[in-house]
Coordinates of C-alpha atoms in Angstrom, one line a residue:
M27 CA 88.9 108.2 137.6
Y28 CA 88.0 110.7 135.0
D29 CA 86.0 108.4 132.9
F30 CA 83.9 107.5 135.9
C31 CA 83.3 111.4 136.7
K32 CA 82.3 111.9 133.3
E33 CA 79.7 109.1 133.5
T34 CA 78.2 110.6 136.4
M35 CA 77.6 113.8 134.9
T36 CA 75.0 112.4 132.5
G37 CA 71.5 112.1 133.3
T38 CA 70.0 115.4 134.7
S39 CA 73.6 116.7 135.3
G40 CA 76.2 118.0 133.0
I41 CA 79.3 120.2 132.0
I42 CA 78.7 123.7 130.9
T43 CA 81.5 124.8 128.6
G44 CA 81.4 128.6 127.2
V45 CA 83.2 130.6 124.6
C46 CA 83.7 134.6 124.7
V47 CA 84.4 137.3 122.4
A48 CA 84.2 140.5 123.9
H49 CA 85.3 144.3 124.3
D50 CA 87.9 143.6 126.7
H51 CA 89.9 141.5 124.5
A52 CA 88.3 141.8 121.0
T53 CA 87.7 144.6 118.4
V54 CA 84.3 145.7 117.3
D55 CA 84.7 143.9 114.2
E56 CA 86.0 140.4 115.7
I57 CA 82.8 140.8 117.9
T58 CA 80.7 141.2 114.9
T59 CA 82.7 138.3 112.9
A60 CA 81.9 135.9 115.7
G61 CA 78.6 133.7 116.0
A62 CA 75.5 133.9 113.7
E63 CA 73.5 136.7 112.7
K64 CA 71.1 136.0 115.4
Q65 CA 71.7 134.4 119.0
C66 CA 68.6 132.1 118.5
E67 CA 70.5 130.8 115.4
D68 CA 73.6 129.9 117.2
V69 CA 71.5 127.9 119.9
R70 CA 70.0 125.7 117.2
R71 CA 73.1 125.1 115.5
L72 CA 74.7 124.1 118.7
L73 CA 72.2 121.9 119.7
R74 CA 72.4 119.9 116.3
K75 CA 76.3 119.2 117.7
S76 CA 77.0 115.8 118.7
G77 CA 76.8 115.7 122.6
V78 CA 75.1 119.0 123.2
R79 CA 72.2 118.6 125.5
E80 CA 71.8 122.4 125.9
A81 CA 72.9 125.5 124.5
F82 CA 72.6 129.4 125.5
A83 CA 73.9 132.2 123.4
L84 CA 74.2 136.2 124.3
H85 CA 74.8 139.0 121.5
T86 CA 75.4 142.4 122.3
C87 CA 77.2 145.4 121.0
N88 CA 80.0 144.3 123.4
R89 CA 80.2 140.6 123.2
T90 CA 79.2 137.3 121.3
E91 CA 78.9 134.6 123.7
A92 CA 77.8 130.9 123.5
Y93 CA 77.7 127.9 126.3
V94 CA 77.0 124.3 126.1
V95 CA 76.0 121.6 128.4
T96 CA 77.9 118.4 127.4
N97 CA 79.3 115.4 129.2
D98 CA 83.0 116.6 129.3
P99 CA 84.7 120.0 128.5
E100 CA 86.6 118.7 125.5
M101 CA 83.5 117.9 123.7
G102 CA 82.2 121.3 124.8
K103 CA 84.9 123.1 123.5
N104 CA 84.7 121.1 120.3
A105 CA 81.1 122.2 119.7
L106 CA 82.0 125.8 120.2
R107 CA 85.0 126.1 118.0
D108 CA 82.4 127.2 114.9
I109 CA 81.5 130.3 117.0
A110 CA 84.6 132.4 116.4
P111 CA 86.5 130.3 113.6
N112 CA 87.9 133.8 111.8
V113 CA 88.6 135.6 115.1
R114 CA 92.4 135.7 116.6
D115 CA 93.3 133.2 119.0
T116 CA 94.0 135.8 121.5
A117 CA 90.6 137.5 121.0
V118 CA 88.8 134.2 121.9
R119 CA 88.3 133.0 125.5
Y120 CA 87.1 129.4 126.2
L121 CA 85.6 129.0 129.9
D122 CA 85.4 125.8 132.0
H123 CA 82.5 125.0 133.9
D124 CA 83.2 127.0 137.0
Q125 CA 84.2 130.2 134.8
S126 CA 81.1 129.9 132.7
L127 CA 78.9 130.2 135.6
E128 CA 80.9 133.1 137.3
H129 CA 81.0 134.8 134.1
L130 CA 77.2 134.6 133.4
L131 CA 76.7 136.1 137.1
R132 CA 79.3 139.1 136.4
V133 CA 77.8 139.7 132.9
A134 CA 74.3 140.0 134.1
A135 CA 75.6 142.0 137.3
G136 CA 77.2 144.5 134.9
L137 CA 80.9 143.9 135.9
E138 CA 81.7 142.9 132.6
S139 CA 80.2 145.6 130.8
M140 CA 82.2 148.6 128.9
V141 CA 80.3 150.9 131.3
V142 CA 80.2 148.9 134.3
G143 CA 76.9 148.6 135.8
E144 CA 75.0 149.6 132.7
D145 CA 71.4 148.4 133.0
Q146 CA 70.7 147.4 129.6
I147 CA 72.8 144.0 129.7
L148 CA 70.4 142.7 132.1
G149 CA 67.3 143.0 129.6
Q150 CA 69.8 141.8 127.1
V151 CA 70.3 138.1 129.2
R152 CA 66.6 137.9 129.8
D153 CA 65.8 138.2 125.9
A154 CA 68.7 135.9 125.3
Y155 CA 67.2 133.4 127.9
E156 CA 63.7 133.5 126.3
E157 CA 65.2 133.1 123.0
A158 CA 67.2 130.0 124.1
Q159 CA 64.2 128.7 125.9
N160 CA 62.1 129.0 122.6
A161 CA 64.9 127.3 120.6
G162 CA 64.8 124.3 122.9
G163 CA 68.1 125.3 124.5
I164 CA 67.2 125.7 127.8
G165 CA 67.4 122.5 130.1
P166 CA 67.5 122.2 133.7
M167 CA 71.3 123.3 134.1
F168 CA 70.7 126.4 132.1
E169 CA 67.4 126.8 133.6
Q170 CA 69.3 127.2 137.2
A171 CA 72.4 129.0 135.8
V172 CA 70.7 131.8 133.8
T173 CA 67.7 132.6 136.2
K174 CA 70.7 132.9 139.0
A175 CA 72.2 135.2 136.6
I176 CA 69.3 137.2 136.3
H177 CA 68.7 137.1 139.9
V178 CA 72.3 138.4 140.6
G179 CA 71.8 141.1 138.1
E180 CA 68.6 142.3 139.9
R181 CA 70.4 142.1 143.4
A182 CA 73.4 144.2 142.1
R183 CA 71.1 147.2 141.0
A184 CA 68.6 147.0 144.1
E185 CA 71.4 146.6 146.6
T186 CA 74.2 149.0 145.3
K187 CA 74.6 152.2 143.1
I188 CA 76.7 150.3 140.6
N189 CA 73.9 151.8 137.7
D190 CA 74.5 155.3 138.8
G191 CA 75.5 157.8 136.5
I192 CA 76.2 156.7 132.8
V193 CA 74.0 153.5 132.8
S194 CA 74.6 152.5 128.9
V195 CA 76.3 152.7 125.9
G196 CA 73.6 155.0 124.6
S197 CA 74.4 157.7 127.5
A198 CA 78.1 157.0 127.1
A199 CA 77.8 158.2 123.3
A200 CA 75.7 161.3 124.4
K201 CA 78.3 162.1 127.1
F202 CA 81.2 161.6 124.3
A203 CA 79.3 163.9 122.0
S204 CA 78.8 166.6 124.9
E205 CA 82.7 166.8 125.0
E206 CA 83.2 166.9 121.4
V207 CA 80.0 169.8 120.3
K208 CA 78.3 172.1 122.8
L209 CA 74.7 170.3 122.7
T210 CA 72.8 173.3 123.5
E211 CA 73.5 174.7 120.2
A212 CA 73.7 171.4 118.2
T213 CA 71.5 169.2 116.2
A214 CA 71.7 165.5 116.4
T215 CA 70.3 162.7 114.3
V216 CA 69.8 159.3 115.8
V217 CA 69.7 156.5 113.3
G218 CA 67.5 153.6 114.8
A219 CA 64.6 153.3 117.0
G220 CA 65.3 150.3 119.3
D221 CA 66.3 150.4 123.0
M222 CA 69.7 151.4 122.6
A223 CA 68.6 154.3 120.1
E224 CA 65.9 155.3 122.9
L225 CA 68.7 155.5 125.7
T226 CA 70.8 157.6 123.2
A227 CA 67.9 160.0 122.5
K228 CA 67.0 160.3 126.1
A229 CA 70.3 160.8 127.0
L230 CA 70.9 163.6 124.4
E231 CA 67.8 165.0 125.6
V232 CA 68.9 165.2 129.4
R233 CA 72.0 166.8 128.3
G234 CA 70.0 169.7 126.4
I235 CA 70.0 168.9 122.8
S236 CA 68.9 171.8 120.7
E237 CA 67.4 169.8 117.8
L238 CA 66.9 166.1 117.5
K239 CA 66.1 164.3 114.6
L240 CA 65.3 160.6 114.4
T241 CA 65.4 158.3 111.4
N242 CA 64.4 154.7 110.7
R243 CA 64.0 152.3 108.2
T244 CA 60.5 151.7 109.7
P245 CA 59.2 155.6 110.2
E246 CA 56.4 154.4 112.6
R247 CA 59.1 153.0 115.0
A248 CA 60.7 156.4 114.8
E249 CA 57.4 158.1 115.7
D250 CA 56.8 155.7 118.6
L251 CA 60.3 156.3 120.1
A252 CA 59.5 160.3 119.5
R253 CA 56.2 159.9 121.9
H254 CA 58.6 158.9 124.5
L255 CA 60.6 162.2 124.6
E256 CA 59.9 165.6 125.7
V257 CA 62.3 167.1 123.5
S258 CA 60.6 168.3 120.2
C259 CA 61.7 165.8 117.5
N260 CA 61.9 165.9 113.6
I261 CA 61.0 162.3 111.9
I262 CA 63.0 162.0 108.5
P263 CA 63.1 159.0 106.3
L264 CA 66.0 157.1 106.1
S265 CA 65.9 157.4 102.3
A266 CA 66.1 161.4 103.0
I267 CA 69.1 161.6 105.3
T268 CA 71.7 162.5 102.8
S269 CA 69.7 166.0 102.4
H270 CA 69.6 166.4 106.2
L271 CA 73.4 165.6 107.0
P272 CA 74.7 169.1 106.0
E273 CA 72.6 170.7 108.7
T274 CA 73.5 167.9 111.5
D275 CA 76.3 168.2 113.8
I276 CA 76.3 164.8 115.4
V277 CA 75.2 161.4 114.1
I278 CA 74.8 158.8 116.4
T279 CA 73.7 155.4 114.7
S280 CA 72.4 152.3 116.4
T281 CA 70.4 149.8 114.3
A282 CA 70.2 146.1 113.8
S283 CA 71.2 146.1 110.4
S284 CA 73.6 143.5 109.3
E285 CA 75.0 145.9 106.4
P286 CA 76.2 149.3 106.6
L287 CA 73.6 151.6 106.2
L288 CA 75.5 155.1 105.6
T289 CA 78.4 155.1 103.3
D290 CA 80.7 157.3 101.7
T291 CA 77.7 158.8 99.5
E292 CA 75.7 159.9 102.1
F293 CA 78.3 162.0 103.8
A294 CA 80.3 163.3 100.6
D295 CA 78.4 166.9 101.2
A296 CA 77.5 166.8 104.8
G297 CA 79.2 169.7 106.6
Q298 CA 81.5 169.3 109.7
T299 CA 79.9 166.1 111.3
I300 CA 80.9 163.9 114.4
V301 CA 79.6 160.7 113.9
I302 CA 79.2 157.8 116.6
D303 CA 78.7 154.6 115.4
I304 CA 77.4 152.4 118.6
A305 CA 75.7 149.6 116.1
Q306 CA 77.1 146.1 116.1
P307 CA 77.7 145.2 113.3
R308 CA 78.6 148.9 112.1
D309 CA 76.0 150.9 110.6
V310 CA 78.6 153.2 109.1
K311 CA 81.4 152.3 106.6
P312 CA 84.8 153.0 108.2
S313 CA 85.8 154.8 104.8
V314 CA 83.4 157.5 105.7
D315 CA 86.2 158.7 107.8
K316 CA 88.4 159.7 104.8
Y317 CA 86.4 162.9 104.7
E318 CA 88.2 165.8 106.6
H319 CA 85.0 167.1 107.6
V320 CA 83.5 163.9 109.0
T321 CA 85.0 162.2 112.1
V322 CA 83.9 158.6 113.0
Y323 CA 84.2 157.1 116.3
D324 CA 83.0 153.6 117.2
L325 CA 82.3 151.6 120.3
D326 CA 86.2 151.3 121.0
A327 CA 86.5 155.1 121.1
L328 CA 84.0 155.2 123.9
E329 CA 86.2 153.6 126.5
S330 CA 87.9 156.8 127.4
V331 CA 84.3 158.2 128.3
T332 CA 83.7 155.4 130.4
E333 CA 86.5 155.5 132.5
A334 CA 85.4 158.2 135.0
T335 CA 82.1 156.6 135.6
Q336 CA 84.1 153.3 136.3
E337 CA 86.1 155.1 138.8
Q338 CA 82.9 156.2 140.4
R339 CA 81.3 152.9 140.7
Q340 CA 84.4 151.1 142.1
A341 CA 83.0 150.9 145.3
A342 CA 79.6 150.0 144.3
A343 CA 81.2 147.2 142.3
N344 CA 83.5 146.0 144.9
K345 CA 80.1 145.0 147.0
V346 CA 78.8 143.5 143.7
E347 CA 81.9 141.3 143.6
T348 CA 80.7 140.2 147.0
I349 CA 77.1 139.3 145.8
V350 CA 78.3 137.4 143.0
D351 CA 81.1 135.6 144.9
D352 CA 78.3 134.6 147.4
E353 CA 75.7 133.5 144.8
L354 CA 78.2 131.8 143.0
D355 CA 79.2 129.7 146.2
Q356 CA 75.5 128.8 146.5
L357 CA 75.1 127.9 142.7
L358 CA 78.1 125.5 142.7
E359 CA 77.0 124.2 145.8
Q360 CA 73.4 123.3 144.5
F361 CA 75.2 121.5 141.3
K362 CA 77.3 119.7 143.8
R363 CA 74.4 118.6 145.8
K364 CA 72.6 117.5 142.7
R365 CA 75.8 115.4 141.8
A366 CA 76.0 113.9 145.3
D367 CA 72.3 113.2 145.2
Q368 CA 72.9 111.1 142.0
V369 CA 75.5 109.2 143.2
I370 CA 73.5 108.5 146.7
Q371 CA 70.6 107.3 144.8
A372 CA 72.6 105.0 142.9
M373 CA 74.1 103.7 146.3
Y374 CA 70.5 103.5 148.1
E375 CA 69.3 101.5 144.8
G376 CA 72.1 99.0 145.2
A377 CA 71.3 98.6 148.9
E378 CA 67.5 98.4 148.4
E379 CA 67.7 95.6 145.7
I380 CA 70.1 93.5 148.3
K381 CA 67.8 94.3 151.2
E382 CA 64.7 93.3 149.3
E383 CA 66.4 90.0 148.1
E384 CA 67.4 89.1 151.7
L385 CA 64.1 90.3 153.4
Q386 CA 62.0 88.1 150.9
N387 CA 64.4 85.1 151.8
A388 CA 64.1 85.7 155.6
I389 CA 60.2 85.9 155.2
Q390 CA 60.1 82.6 153.0
Q391 CA 62.6 80.8 155.6
A392 CA 60.4 82.1 158.6
E393 CA 57.2 80.8 156.8
T394 CA 58.6 77.1 156.6
A395 CA 57.4 77.0 160.2
G396 CA 54.0 78.7 159.7
E397 CA 52.7 81.7 157.7
L398 CA 53.6 85.1 159.0
T399 CA 50.9 87.4 159.8
D400 CA 50.8 91.1 158.1
D401 CA 52.3 92.7 161.3
Q402 CA 55.3 90.3 161.3
K403 CA 56.0 91.3 157.9
Q404 CA 55.9 94.6 158.4
A405 CA 58.1 94.2 161.5
L406 CA 60.7 92.6 159.2
E407 CA 60.5 95.0 156.8
A408 CA 60.9 97.9 159.2
M409 CA 63.7 96.2 160.4
A410 CA 65.5 96.0 157.2
D411 CA 64.7 99.5 156.5
A412 CA 66.3 100.7 159.9
L413 CA 69.3 98.5 159.3
M414 CA 70.0 99.5 155.5
N415 CA 69.2 103.3 156.7
R416 CA 71.6 103.0 159.8
L417 CA 74.4 101.3 157.6
L418 CA 74.1 103.8 154.9
A419 CA 74.0 107.0 157.1
A420 CA 77.5 107.3 157.6
P421 CA 78.4 106.5 153.9
T422 CA 75.8 109.0 153.0
K423 CA 77.6 111.8 154.9
S424 CA 80.9 110.7 153.5
L425 CA 79.7 111.1 150.1
R426 CA 78.2 114.4 150.6
D427 CA 81.5 115.8 152.4
A428 CA 83.2 114.2 149.4
A429 CA 81.5 115.9 146.7
A430 CA 81.8 119.1 148.8
E431 CA 85.3 118.4 148.9
D432 CA 85.9 117.2 145.3
D433 CA 87.0 113.9 146.6
W434 CA 86.4 111.9 143.7
N435 CA 88.4 108.8 145.0
T436 CA 85.9 108.2 147.7
I437 CA 82.9 108.6 145.5
H438 CA 84.4 106.3 143.0
T439 CA 85.1 103.6 145.8
A440 CA 81.6 104.1 147.2
I441 CA 79.8 103.3 143.7
E442 CA 82.2 100.0 143.3
L443 CA 81.1 98.8 146.8
F444 CA 77.5 99.6 146.8
N445 CA 76.5 99.2 143.2
P446 CA 79.3 98.0 140.7
N447 CA 76.9 97.5 138.0
W448 CA 75.6 101.3 137.8
D449 CA 76.6 103.0 134.6
G450 CA 75.8 106.5 135.5
N451 CA 73.2 107.1 133.0
N452 CA 69.9 106.3 134.7
P453 CA 69.9 107.4 138.3
P454 CA 66.8 105.8 140.3
Q455 CA 64.1 108.1 140.9
G456 CA 62.3 106.7 143.7
H457 CA 64.8 107.4 146.4
K458 CA 64.1 110.8 148.3
S459 CA 66.8 113.2 148.7
M460 CA 68.9 113.1 151.9
S461 CA 69.4 116.2 154.1
R462 CA 72.1 118.6 152.5
G463 CA 74.9 120.1 154.1
H464 CA 77.0 123.1 153.0
H465 CA 80.1 124.0 151.6
S466 CA 81.5 127.1 149.5
G467 CA 82.4 126.7 145.9
T468 CA 85.6 126.0 144.4
N469 CA 88.0 128.4 142.6
A470 CA 87.6 128.6 138.9
S471 CA 90.5 127.8 136.7
S472 CA 92.1 130.0 133.9
A473 CA 90.5 130.4 130.5
E474 CA 91.2 128.0 127.6
F475 CA 92.6 125.2 129.8
P476 CA 96.0 126.2 129.5
H477 CA 97.2 123.9 132.0
G478 CA 96.5 120.8 130.7
Q479 CA 93.7 118.4 132.0
H480 CA 91.4 119.6 134.7
P481 CA 90.4 117.7 137.5
P482 CA 86.6 116.7 137.1
S483 CA 85.7 118.6 140.2
K484 CA 86.2 121.7 137.9
Q485 CA 83.9 120.6 135.0
G486 CA 81.1 119.2 137.0
D487 CA 77.9 120.7 138.2

């Protein structure tokens, strides 16, 4: 039966498999090690793998994830093995079809973020979707899955207070800094000028930072960021940062550099300095922490800062969980209906061929006694159509119920009875979809397929 079910996943459907290296079970270095330098590179690389029809990747400070659409889960898992080849096994999670869909919805909703409900992740999912689309990775399945995730993220923030309080890693870094240094009497330098740097700078501004310096490899971007702030900013060249560090109390780094920008050399003569590195990969070499006058924190250290916010948002998170569950049920049901429609179309195609053959035989036999009029032929055709539709009405309902209940024995038997020659690869396109029922989704099984072979229902769309 499993081979049959894999066949029915071909064509316009498929099975989603995912891999995740994230902050809740991996270190910053492990997240950095996973995946290509850019998420679009992962998409292109995965599309070159045998059997991969669609691909999607998401890289953030807290996670490196990739997903593929294939004909069976083992093929998908094999395609994803190169994403984290050098990461310890316990830090890598493989997700089956239902788990992948649920995880994408939870990520966009902010439930999987280090700071629960943070807003930046939703924009990152949108950006990843556009990059995957430009790389040719978005097909019918990810079009439906990722846009559903974005919709869920929007609902979560519009209908609950999950993003109240600290809403980003940048604001968490600012709060962390405020617990280490009195900001109203401190000077902070923000390294970087991207979205995270902007969130950090604004969070420092809100918390009353006395003096703010901005530096970036491209000075124009730092100047543009300064225009979005009300606090007075001093723009300094990145090449001159060493001379400014002795008068800096806090350094928060957030760039997209693939190599550390700040090393032991820059901090050798710095004064007492708190360094918070929220970049991924790291902007600051860990060895900088050897100096007694410098204390370096990274993303892992922010966990303690976010605990209070997570407690405050728990009630909202519970509401978001309900939104995710409802939307996941709808998404799984939509995929199931597609699957049922594909099988039903095959059944109708087989019946249509038989009907047409017998109709022509009946017309030929009737015309031996004289030529039939157009009205008489139409009457015979109408009768044949009515008979076929009435005979298939009950099997159609049974097939929809079977798909909703994951009853593949019934579906397999129906295919053999009504269209034994169909190979599952080219479902007919002419037959219109039947009316659709409703059934809530299935429970996702555990990660990394630890319990052996999964039933096809947990892996199909």
